[in-house]
Amino acid sequence: MKVNPELIDEIKKYGAFDISACFNCGNCTAVCPLSKEDSSFPRKLIRAGHVGMEDKISSAIEPWHCYYCGECSATCPREAQPGEYMMALRRYLIAKYDITGLSKIFYKNGWLQTWLALGMLAAFYWLYSSYTGDFGALAGKIELAFPVYVTIALGGYVLNMYRYAIVKPLGGIKASLKPAHIYETLVHGFTQKNFNGCEETDWTRWIAHLLVMSGYVLTLLISNLHLLSPLDKHYGAFGPVSLLVWYAGLAILVGGGIMSLRRMFKSAESSKFSHPSDWLFVVTMFLIGASLLFTHYLNVAYGPQDPLLAKVYRLNIAIETVWILLIVPFTKWIHIFFRPLAVYFQHVKKEAEAGTAFTLNIGAAK
Amino acid sequence: MDEKITEASSKDNYRQEPKVGVYVCHCGGNISDIIDVKAVAAALAKYPGVTVAREYAFMCSSNGQDLIAEDIKNLGINRTVVAACSPSLHELTFRNVLQRAGVNPYLHEHINIREQASWVHKLDHAGATAKAIRLAQAGVEKVKRKDPLNAIRVAAEPRVAVIGGGVAGMRAALSAAGKGLEAVIIEKGPGLGGKLLGLGKMYPSGEEGPAIAGKLEALVRADKKITVHTGADIDFVGGFVGNFKINFKNADGTSAQVKAGAIIMATGYQHYKPAQGEFGYGEDANVVTLPEFISLMKNSPAGRLEYSGKEIKSLALIHCVGSRQVEGVHKPQADGKINDYCSRTCCSSALYAANQVKDKYPGVRIYDVYRDIRTYGMQHEEYYDKASKDGVLFLRHNETDQPVVTSDRTGHTVKVKDVLTWGEELEVKADLVVLVTGMMPADISLIRSQMKMPIGADRFLQEVHLKLRPVEMANSGIFIAGTAQYPMDVPEVMAAAGTAAAKAAILLAEPDIPLEPFVAVVDEHKCTGCGLCPAECSYDGALMMAEKNGKKVAVVNPALCKGCGACVAVCPVRAINVAGWTLDQFDAMVEAIAKE
Ligand SMILES: Cc1cc2nc3c(=O)[nH]c(=O)nc-3n(C[C@H](O)[C@H](O)[C@H](O)COP(=O)(O)OP(=O)(O)OC[C@H]3O[C@@H](n4cnc5c(N)ncnc54)[C@H](O)[C@@H]3O)c2cc1C
Ligand code: SF4
Ligand code: SF4
Ligand code: SF4
Ligand code: SF4
Ligand code: SF4
């Protein structure tokens, strides 16, 4: 194999600035609680990066197993930050899976996405404010368009991930139909459970994530099902929808707050190196929670006709729009989709190696 | 034969009636837990010739020593036997007791009843006790037959000859001169400095090799106690400790001689020269050795690493070329041996060079092909660390899968079976291939054979004991400094050279050198002049036939005799003996041990 020294330079553009210092001792692999004999990382992936095995990197599933507990980085004698390298690989892979090419541009140009987000926020707010028709009805349509957009965006990713991780390296369309594998994938999807596989479970981080996740999922439900019409109805403080909103907003604020504090004080390995897009993700989430809470508070307290409510609600919808268009497809957020998929693809790979995978031979079929 | 050797005659208690004192040591239970020391003392007290026999907890303690001194004073004891630990541990202690009490120190016999009795017969207390008694009795028989001996004193030239004028030689000469000795540097090359003259920037200080050598040379030249001979072709080295002679031809063809009391060997190393075609060396101009690369780098313009007019954008370093060779994998050297040792300095030096390239020409791609990285020195690991961080890519092969270099129009390819990439065969392209060559011992065969200097398996000069006597050779009066001994870097060379000089200075501190008196002595009345013994002696000049008082007899040079006893074994008339270990003494000991 011809060594390609440029690959590692490319990966370094996504973070992992210290990874050249790695001298292959393997301590990271030894301490990683999630690395297993049949999917051994991070050292092997670091080496593959160093010598330029592009195929191996772009078909790698292992980066999605890693939950950035940071144990490897804390143990590395060369301070090569292998955990951060895994993070960089995830960014690199997302950029690969992303057909629009936008992820790549955003990752490589630190604050571009943030400026763009601010610009878009201003533009949408202005647009929604200048809308003279029934904004409540428009908001309902906008919110219902979100899932369609997200599905298209994620679908593109998933297909591409499948292409890189399965079709290319295994030379065909393979799948596993075993119920156990599908069940495990779903469990991972809902619980993100490997989080706790890391030996020294970081409970604060886990709780923060759980709060944010649940708050977020609720917010998603509230908006995508268009459960709220604050400009049309007057909600009581303790009605069922209100309870949902209070919980969702507060969970996001508290969870997001904890995460931001940690990032600010860099108390954990996983928060030592933040990409601007990580901040964007946290801050926007925070803003969604805050504007949702504020909107609902104004409605409960002053009723649907409150002039301030009209403004805040438009802001809330503008933030959500930016979130869906720019943040969801192009930040750490989508990791939650790739993780369970990676668990599934790992099974497919194993099955394929054992020759028991479900195979679809297009063209070659007799 | 040199007349400067003197054997001081003794006026001591020679021929006095032997009065033996026997002292049995408990060794704090080491002996007395197994051996009935009281029984041993009681048995010895009754033995013929023994005046007093005692036992004590620790004979070597100052109380134990006083016990002996008191007996010498009060009872007129004139010979002692101490039955205790190993003589290598405490024989000297008790000799000194005798000396202080006014008795010739060689009238002492040390019997080992610890290693030879209590430790090896732990389960047989009675047997161990009986054995201890026999051994002590044999000691009494031996000591009764001992004659007082005196250290041999050899008058010494107050001068040290330093062969080789590299950094090791210069440092050694300076240190010796600093201690008041005259030093003479004999260097075969045209100038001082050795290999440093050909090297560029060197770790750890970053100074240029010639600059370091120049600093030392200035000091050497300014020192009035140091004489320098350059262009000197040594054709003879002879003599013995205190009285060495070195003959050489000057550059102009004239002959010269240096007499010295001690010799410091600072003859250094030679660069390993790859065989024709080894990794393409000699066939492909773009395959160079590390020393060649270091000087190439020195002459390269800023902003562009250049070699014979072309820009070098990538380079591959291959470690361990000519070092750590493996039987069956590498071709042997001219003498049939392989260089299986590690040259120690090349890893650090290669990485130091790589770092300089990265600092000066950051765009150059560097591949480092290695088996092990041995940056063992103080902070040398940082060179490795820095090289990695700056993006030098390391590829590791194992000892049997050597890298392969091939060249074609597009450049040079190095193929490596990389163990770090799970045995994958990797290929790198490089504009220049640098062979990290190590050290070979300098060719000093003439000097070595004339002085019978020992060499190790690596063919470098060998010390007596790497830990205990690290700069001394088995030949008394000859010391080693620097890479003549084994591969070292300059800081290590400096330390070794300073040590060698200190050792030489201690040896030559007094006008004569005391030597142990255990040398062969010929009884001229008994010697028939048969000439059998000199043929047995392996030490040149130690034993020769000569006319004495009109008679042909064997004559020993006590300064060269090692007391090995080989001559003793062949003499048909028992005319030659090693002082302190005579045949009569052995006979009496054997009889005492074997008697019914
Ligand atoms: C590629 C390479 C790079 C290195 N880089 C570094 C570095 O960066 N830093 C560092 O600290 N060390 C480095 N070293 C090691 C350093 O070169 C040696 O430690 C040092 O040169 C040893 O000095 P020396 O005096 O022992 O031997 P030498 O320099 O070999 O000097 C021996 C002298 O003895 C003379 N001689 C030999 N035989 C006779 C004879 N028969 N009669 C009279 N004279 C004789 C020779 O002519 C020579 O002048 C490097 C070594 C190599 C091979
Ligand atoms: S612990 Fe650090 S140096 Fe060791 S293999 Fe992992 S990243 Fe490399
Ligand atoms: S961050 Fe944790 S999970 Fe990820 S590679 Fe390192 S040790 Fe493994
Ligand atoms: S120092 Fe390094 S390159 Fe030199 S012989 Fe030893 S291991 Fe090989
Ligand atoms: S004792 Fe050994 S060294 Fe001395 S003269 Fe006899 S054979 Fe030679
Ligand atoms: S072997 Fe004995 S007799 Fe013969 S020369 Fe030597 S000492 Fe004299």
PDB file of C-alpha atoms and ligand atoms in Angstrom, chain A residues 19 21-29 42-43 46 72 75-82, ligand 2:
ATOM      1  CA  ILE A  19      -2.546  13.326  16.925  1.00  0.00           C
ATOM      2  CA  ALA A  21       2.422  12.813  18.559  1.00  0.00           C
ATOM      3  CA  CYS A  22       0.991   9.299  18.817  1.00  0.00           C
ATOM      4  CA  PHE A  23       3.748   6.690  18.998  1.00  0.00           C
ATOM      5  CA  ASN A  24       1.528   3.656  18.792  1.00  0.00           C
ATOM      6  CA  CYS A  25       1.879   2.394  22.331  1.00  0.00           C
ATOM      7  CA  GLY A  26      -1.708   1.186  22.371  1.00  0.00           C
ATOM      8  CA  ASN A  27      -2.566   2.413  25.859  1.00  0.00           C
ATOM      9  CA  CYS A  28      -5.644   4.141  24.523  1.00  0.00           C
ATOM     10  CA  THR A  29      -7.015   0.929  23.053  1.00  0.00           C
ATOM     11  CA  PRO A  42      -8.588   4.176  18.747  1.00  0.00           C
ATOM     12  CA  ARG A  43      -4.941   3.157  17.981  1.00  0.00           C
ATOM     13  CA  ILE A  46      -4.929   6.576  14.363  1.00  0.00           C
ATOM     14  CA  CYS A  72      -7.920   7.353  26.354  1.00  0.00           C
ATOM     15  CA  THR A  75      -4.021   7.921  29.649  1.00  0.00           C
ATOM     16  CA  CYS A  76      -2.069   8.769  26.512  1.00  0.00           C
ATOM     17  CA  PRO A  77       1.620   9.204  27.446  1.00  0.00           C
ATOM     18  CA  ARG A  78       2.185  11.443  24.439  1.00  0.00           C
ATOM     19  CA  GLU A  79      -0.848  13.655  25.097  1.00  0.00           C
ATOM     20  CA  ALA A  80      -1.926  12.938  21.548  1.00  0.00           C
ATOM     21  CA  GLN A  81      -5.618  13.342  22.510  1.00  0.00           C
ATOM     22  CA  PRO A  82      -6.922  10.140  20.893  1.00  0.00           C
TER      23      PRO A  82
HETATM   24  S1  SF4 C   2      -2.134   6.121  23.997  1.00  0.00           S
HETATM   25 FE1  SF4 C   2      -1.531   7.904  22.823  1.00  0.00          FE
HETATM   26  S2  SF4 C   2       0.503   7.385  22.008  1.00  0.00           S
HETATM   27 FE2  SF4 C   2      -0.425   5.489  22.726  1.00  0.00          FE
HETATM   28  S3  SF4 C   2      -1.365   4.646  20.875  1.00  0.00           S
HETATM   29 FE3  SF4 C   2      -2.945   5.829  21.937  1.00  0.00          FE
HETATM   30  S4  SF4 C   2      -2.824   7.866  21.031  1.00  0.00           S
HETATM   31 FE4  SF4 C   2      -0.974   6.789  20.461  1.00  0.00          FE
END
